[in-house]
Amino acid sequence: METVNTSNSSITSDSTTITNTAATSSSAPAVTVVELKRYSLVPPKWQEFVRAAGMSEYREVSLSLAHAFAADDYAQYLVNTEDPEDEKTVVGSGGGDSRGVMSSGTIMTPEDKWKLHVDIMTYAVAMHCLNGLVTTIGPEYDSVALWLPPGHDLDSWWVLFRSGAWRLYYQLSIEGRKRYFDEVVPLLHDTKAQVLGERDHDAWYLVYLGTKPSSQGRGYAGKLLKDVMQRADAENRPMYLESSSLANNSYYQKFGFEIKRDIFLKRGRDPVRLSIMVREPNASGMTPNSTRKDLVTGGSNVGALFAAAAAAPLTTTTTTSNTLMGSTRVKFPTVGSHHHHGLLAHGHYHVGLGVGGKKLM
């Protein structure tokens, strides 16, 4: 019986052919195994080029942003709403006492907080997929930007329900609702109107910009920024954002953004600073063709999520309504024309990159 010895097999990473030589008999034929090269469905261009993401991709995009903002001050401001004297945070899905303890007595665990955080990001991404612009780069949605182009808003009730964003009111704790509806939304809406004036609805609004921690240092965020900078310059329009990271302020300044003012969210234990930044069309600084790598390693930009909610927050009412949710009848108020925001409209989300929210990587 003849034996085929394959101990001299050679396998190279650059070749698709594996050759086994028969060494025990000169009459034994060589055995050649041909392995076909595998073809990946991931488009090669996703590695380096900016593209628009659609509704079919919103869950993957949302999870990427959730990881990017996991340590962001603003994201935690909405989720960590515990009583300073009690250290307890509970699931905000119903009534509760003044400390935010739910009538059911359910305490919000770290897992609950993460799920709420992911839901918040999911609503934001879905709404922008429906009537905004979501851009991304990288094979696994490594860096993501949410934009509201000039003339766009999220006021539509169709957008509100299609995205599932109406659920946020019932998911936030009582203190979370106060922070969001009574403090964050009015402050960001009014500040944007004051800073931009007549150009309020004529600007490119950067709502979120985030890069996953595992994908930082590749220049992805800069490419997302420069992609829309080119459009804004061509249209002669300003760009607007709120930054919650002092470290990232200098980064944006290199792209031509200027700090207009600082505002503060004060209901939490520690105030959260937001720097209002505007980039004028064709501003000096880093040009769209620059190849400079993003250097910021922490922090985030904030555009308070779902800013339109301020204009028309869900409120319990004794008046008639066509909507009944659970045991509470609620009324969705009509959006006034002066506000130009519907529930969760116009953006005002975080603009953040990386682990602290806006890590521009």
Coordinates of C-alpha atoms in Angstrom, one line a residue:
M1 CA 0.0 0.0 0.0
E2 CA 1.4 3.4 -1.0
T3 CA 1.2 6.3 1.5
V4 CA 0.9 9.9 0.6
N5 CA 2.9 12.2 3.0
T6 CA 1.6 15.7 3.2
S7 CA 4.2 17.0 5.7
N8 CA 5.8 19.1 3.0
S9 CA 2.7 21.0 2.2
S10 CA 3.2 24.7 1.6
I11 CA 0.5 27.3 2.3
T12 CA 1.1 31.0 1.5
S13 CA -1.2 33.9 2.4
D14 CA -0.8 35.4 -1.1
S15 CA -1.8 32.3 -3.0
T16 CA -5.1 30.5 -3.4
T17 CA -3.4 27.2 -4.3
I18 CA -2.3 24.6 -1.8
T19 CA 0.2 22.0 -3.1
N20 CA 0.8 18.6 -1.4
T21 CA 3.9 16.6 -2.6
A22 CA 3.9 12.8 -2.4
A23 CA 7.2 11.8 -1.0
T24 CA 7.1 8.1 -0.5
S25 CA 6.9 6.9 -4.1
S26 CA 8.1 8.3 -7.4
S27 CA 5.0 6.9 -9.0
A28 CA 2.5 8.7 -6.8
P29 CA 1.0 11.7 -8.5
A30 CA 1.2 15.2 -6.9
V31 CA -2.1 16.3 -5.4
T32 CA -3.2 19.8 -6.0
V33 CA -6.1 21.4 -4.1
V34 CA -7.4 24.7 -5.5
E35 CA -9.3 27.0 -3.2
L36 CA -11.5 29.6 -4.7
K37 CA -11.0 33.1 -3.4
R38 CA -13.8 34.2 -1.1
Y39 CA -15.8 37.2 -2.2
S40 CA -17.1 39.6 0.5
L41 CA -20.4 41.4 0.1
V42 CA -19.1 44.4 2.1
P43 CA -18.5 47.1 -0.6
P44 CA -14.8 48.0 -0.7
K45 CA -15.6 51.7 -0.9
W46 CA -17.1 51.7 2.5
Q47 CA -13.6 51.7 4.0
E48 CA -12.8 55.2 2.8
F49 CA -15.8 56.9 1.3
V50 CA -18.7 58.7 3.0
R51 CA -22.2 57.4 2.2
A52 CA -25.8 58.0 3.2
A53 CA -27.4 55.4 5.4
G54 CA -31.1 54.4 5.0
M55 CA -33.9 53.2 7.2
S56 CA -32.9 49.6 6.7
E57 CA -29.6 50.3 8.5
Y58 CA -30.9 52.4 11.4
R59 CA -30.4 49.8 14.1
E60 CA -26.7 49.2 13.2
V61 CA -26.1 52.9 13.0
S62 CA -27.9 53.5 16.4
L63 CA -25.8 50.9 18.2
S64 CA -22.6 52.5 16.8
L65 CA -23.7 55.9 18.2
A66 CA -24.7 54.4 21.5
H67 CA -21.2 53.1 22.0
A68 CA -19.7 56.4 20.9
F69 CA -21.8 58.3 23.5
A70 CA -21.6 55.7 26.3
A71 CA -19.6 58.1 28.5
D72 CA -20.9 61.4 27.2
D73 CA -22.0 63.9 29.9
Y74 CA -25.2 64.9 28.0
A75 CA -26.3 61.3 27.4
Q76 CA -25.8 60.6 31.1
Y77 CA -27.7 63.8 32.0
L78 CA -30.9 62.3 30.6
V79 CA -30.4 58.8 31.9
N80 CA -28.8 59.3 35.3
T81 CA -31.6 61.2 36.9
E82 CA -31.3 59.8 40.5
D83 CA -32.1 61.9 43.5
P84 CA -28.8 63.3 44.8
E85 CA -29.9 62.4 48.4
D86 CA -31.1 58.9 47.4
E87 CA -28.7 57.6 44.7
K88 CA -31.6 55.7 43.2
T89 CA -32.8 55.9 39.6
V90 CA -35.8 54.1 38.4
V91 CA -37.4 53.1 35.1
G92 CA -39.4 56.0 33.8
S93 CA -42.5 54.3 32.4
G94 CA -45.2 55.6 34.6
G95 CA -46.1 57.6 37.7
G96 CA -43.8 58.0 40.6
D97 CA -43.1 60.1 43.7
S98 CA -40.9 63.2 43.9
R99 CA -37.7 61.2 44.1
G100 CA -38.5 59.5 40.8
V101 CA -39.3 56.1 42.4
M102 CA -41.8 54.4 40.2
S103 CA -45.1 53.3 41.7
S104 CA -44.1 49.7 40.7
G105 CA -40.9 50.1 42.8
T106 CA -38.7 49.1 39.9
I107 CA -35.1 50.4 40.2
M108 CA -33.2 51.3 37.0
T109 CA -30.2 49.0 36.8
P110 CA -27.1 49.7 34.6
E111 CA -28.6 47.4 32.0
D112 CA -31.9 49.4 32.1
K113 CA -29.9 52.6 31.6
W114 CA -28.0 51.1 28.6
K115 CA -31.2 50.0 27.0
L116 CA -32.7 53.5 27.4
H117 CA -29.6 55.0 26.0
V118 CA -29.7 52.8 23.0
D119 CA -33.4 53.6 22.5
I120 CA -32.7 57.3 22.5
M121 CA -30.1 56.9 19.9
T122 CA -32.4 54.6 17.8
Y123 CA -35.2 57.2 17.8
A124 CA -32.7 59.9 16.8
V125 CA -31.3 57.9 13.9
A126 CA -34.7 56.7 12.6
M127 CA -36.0 60.3 12.6
H128 CA -33.0 61.5 10.6
C129 CA -33.3 58.6 8.2
L130 CA -36.9 59.6 7.6
N131 CA -36.5 63.4 7.1
G132 CA -32.9 64.3 7.6
L133 CA -29.5 63.0 6.5
V134 CA -27.5 60.2 8.1
T135 CA -24.0 59.7 6.8
T136 CA -21.5 57.0 7.8
I137 CA -18.1 55.6 6.9
G138 CA -16.4 52.4 7.6
P139 CA -17.4 48.7 7.0
E140 CA -19.3 48.5 10.3
Y141 CA -20.8 51.9 10.6
D142 CA -17.6 53.0 12.4
S143 CA -18.4 56.7 12.4
V144 CA -21.8 58.3 12.0
A145 CA -23.2 61.8 11.6
L146 CA -26.8 63.0 11.8
W147 CA -27.6 66.1 10.0
L148 CA -30.6 68.4 9.5
P149 CA -30.2 70.1 6.1
P150 CA -31.5 73.6 5.6
G151 CA -35.3 73.6 5.5
H152 CA -35.7 70.2 7.1
D153 CA -37.2 69.4 10.4
L154 CA -38.7 66.5 12.3
D155 CA -42.1 68.0 13.0
S156 CA -44.1 65.5 11.1
W157 CA -46.4 63.2 13.2
W158 CA -45.6 60.6 10.6
V159 CA -41.9 60.9 11.4
L160 CA -42.7 60.9 15.2
F161 CA -44.7 57.6 15.1
R162 CA -42.8 55.9 12.3
S163 CA -39.5 56.3 14.2
G164 CA -41.0 55.3 17.5
A165 CA -39.8 58.5 19.1
W166 CA -43.2 59.1 20.8
R167 CA -42.2 56.4 23.3
L168 CA -39.4 58.5 24.8
Y169 CA -41.8 60.5 27.0
Y170 CA -42.9 57.4 28.7
Q171 CA -39.5 55.9 29.0
L172 CA -37.8 58.8 30.8
S173 CA -38.0 59.1 34.6
I174 CA -40.0 62.0 36.0
E175 CA -36.8 64.0 36.6
G176 CA -35.7 63.0 33.1
R177 CA -38.8 64.5 31.6
K178 CA -38.3 67.7 33.5
R179 CA -34.7 67.9 32.4
Y180 CA -35.5 67.2 28.8
F181 CA -38.9 68.9 28.2
D182 CA -38.6 71.8 30.6
E183 CA -34.9 72.6 30.5
V184 CA -32.9 71.1 27.6
V185 CA -35.3 71.6 24.7
P186 CA -36.4 75.2 25.3
L187 CA -32.8 76.3 26.1
L188 CA -31.3 74.7 22.9
H189 CA -34.2 75.9 20.7
D190 CA -34.0 79.5 21.9
T191 CA -30.2 79.6 21.8
K192 CA -30.1 78.4 18.2
A193 CA -32.7 81.0 17.2
Q194 CA -30.8 83.8 19.0
V195 CA -27.4 82.8 17.6
L196 CA -28.4 82.3 14.0
G197 CA -31.3 84.8 13.8
E198 CA -32.8 84.9 10.4
R199 CA -30.6 82.1 9.3
D200 CA -32.0 79.7 11.9
H201 CA -33.6 77.5 9.2
D202 CA -31.0 78.1 6.6
A203 CA -28.1 76.4 8.3
W204 CA -26.6 72.8 8.2
Y205 CA -27.2 71.5 11.7
L206 CA -24.8 68.9 12.9
V207 CA -26.9 66.9 15.4
Y208 CA -24.8 63.9 16.2
L209 CA -21.3 62.9 15.2
G210 CA -19.8 59.8 16.8
T211 CA -17.1 57.2 16.2
K212 CA -17.0 53.8 17.9
P213 CA -14.1 53.5 20.4
S214 CA -12.6 50.6 18.4
S215 CA -12.5 52.7 15.3
Q216 CA -10.9 55.9 16.5
G217 CA -7.8 57.3 15.1
R218 CA -8.6 56.6 11.4
G219 CA -9.8 60.1 10.4
Y220 CA -13.3 59.0 9.9
A221 CA -15.0 61.9 11.7
G222 CA -13.1 64.5 9.7
K223 CA -14.2 62.9 6.5
L224 CA -17.9 63.1 7.6
L225 CA -17.4 66.7 8.5
K226 CA -15.7 67.7 5.3
D227 CA -18.3 65.9 3.2
V228 CA -21.0 68.4 4.4
M229 CA -18.6 71.3 4.6
Q230 CA -18.2 71.1 0.8
R231 CA -22.0 71.2 0.4
A232 CA -22.4 74.1 2.8
D233 CA -19.7 76.1 1.2
A234 CA -21.2 75.4 -2.3
E235 CA -24.6 76.6 -1.0
N236 CA -23.1 79.5 0.9
R237 CA -24.7 78.4 4.1
P238 CA -23.5 78.3 7.8
M239 CA -23.1 75.2 9.9
Y240 CA -24.2 74.9 13.5
L241 CA -23.5 72.6 16.4
E242 CA -23.4 72.4 20.3
S243 CA -20.3 70.9 21.8
S244 CA -20.2 69.4 25.3
S245 CA -16.5 68.9 25.3
L246 CA -13.9 71.7 25.8
A247 CA -11.3 69.4 24.2
N248 CA -13.2 69.2 21.0
N249 CA -13.8 72.9 20.7
S250 CA -10.3 73.4 19.5
Y251 CA -10.8 70.5 17.0
Y252 CA -13.8 72.2 15.5
Q253 CA -12.0 75.5 15.4
K254 CA -9.5 74.0 13.0
F255 CA -12.4 73.3 10.6
G256 CA -13.5 77.0 10.8
F257 CA -16.0 76.8 13.6
E258 CA -16.2 79.6 16.1
I259 CA -17.5 79.6 19.7
K260 CA -20.4 82.0 20.0
R261 CA -21.4 81.4 23.6
D262 CA -21.6 78.8 26.4
I263 CA -24.8 77.6 28.0
F264 CA -25.3 75.2 31.0
L265 CA -27.7 72.5 31.9
K266 CA -28.1 72.9 35.7
R267 CA -30.7 70.4 37.0
G268 CA -28.1 67.7 37.6
R269 CA -25.6 67.4 40.4
D270 CA -22.9 68.9 38.1
P271 CA -23.7 71.4 35.4
V272 CA -23.2 70.3 31.8
R273 CA -21.5 72.9 29.6
L274 CA -22.5 73.3 26.0
S275 CA -20.4 75.4 23.6
I276 CA -22.4 76.9 20.7
M277 CA -20.3 76.8 17.6
V278 CA -21.0 78.2 14.1
R279 CA -19.0 77.8 10.9
E280 CA -19.5 80.5 8.3
P281 CA -19.4 79.4 4.6
N282 CA -15.9 79.1 3.2
A283 CA -14.5 79.9 6.6
S284 CA -10.7 79.7 7.1
G285 CA -9.2 76.7 8.8
M286 CA -8.9 73.1 7.7
T287 CA -10.1 72.8 4.1
P288 CA -12.2 69.9 2.8
N289 CA -9.2 68.6 1.0
S290 CA -7.0 68.4 4.1
T291 CA -5.7 65.0 5.1
R292 CA -5.0 65.8 8.7
K293 CA -6.0 63.0 11.1
D294 CA -8.5 63.7 13.9
L295 CA -6.6 64.1 17.1
V296 CA -9.3 64.6 19.8
T297 CA -9.6 61.6 22.0
G298 CA -12.6 62.5 24.3
G299 CA -15.6 64.6 24.8
S300 CA -18.7 65.2 22.8
N301 CA -20.8 67.7 21.0
V302 CA -24.4 68.1 22.0
G303 CA -27.4 69.2 20.1
A304 CA -30.0 68.2 22.7
L305 CA -31.7 65.2 21.4
F306 CA -35.2 65.6 19.9
A307 CA -35.2 69.3 20.4
A308 CA -38.6 69.9 18.8
A309 CA -40.1 68.2 21.8
A310 CA -39.9 71.5 23.6
A311 CA -42.4 73.0 21.2
A312 CA -45.0 70.4 21.8
P313 CA -44.2 68.1 24.8
L314 CA -46.7 65.4 25.6
T315 CA -48.9 66.5 28.4
T316 CA -51.5 64.8 30.5
T317 CA -54.8 66.6 29.8
T318 CA -58.4 66.4 30.8
T319 CA -59.6 67.6 27.5
T320 CA -60.8 65.2 24.8
S321 CA -58.3 63.3 22.8
N322 CA -58.3 60.7 20.1
T323 CA -55.2 59.0 21.6
L324 CA -55.4 56.7 24.6
M325 CA -52.1 55.1 25.8
G326 CA -52.3 52.7 28.7
S327 CA -54.6 54.2 31.4
T328 CA -53.5 57.8 30.7
R329 CA -55.2 59.8 28.0
V330 CA -52.7 62.2 26.4
K331 CA -53.0 65.0 24.0
F332 CA -50.5 65.8 21.3
P333 CA -50.7 69.6 21.1
T334 CA -50.6 71.4 17.8
V335 CA -47.2 72.8 16.9
G336 CA -47.2 76.6 16.7
S337 CA -45.7 78.1 13.5
H338 CA -43.4 80.4 15.6
H339 CA -41.6 77.4 17.0
H340 CA -40.9 75.4 13.8
H341 CA -40.5 72.3 16.0
G342 CA -42.8 69.4 16.6
L343 CA -42.3 66.8 19.2
L344 CA -38.7 65.6 18.9
A345 CA -38.1 67.8 15.9
H346 CA -35.3 69.9 14.5
G347 CA -32.6 67.8 15.9
H348 CA -30.9 69.4 18.9
Y349 CA -29.1 66.2 19.6
H350 CA -25.6 65.4 20.6
V351 CA -22.9 65.9 18.2
G352 CA -20.3 63.6 19.5
L353 CA -17.5 61.4 18.4
G354 CA -16.3 58.4 20.2
V355 CA -16.5 57.3 23.8
G356 CA -17.4 60.6 25.3
G357 CA -20.0 61.4 22.8
K358 CA -18.1 63.4 20.3
K359 CA -14.8 61.8 19.8
L360 CA -13.7 63.0 16.5
M361 CA -11.9 59.9 15.3

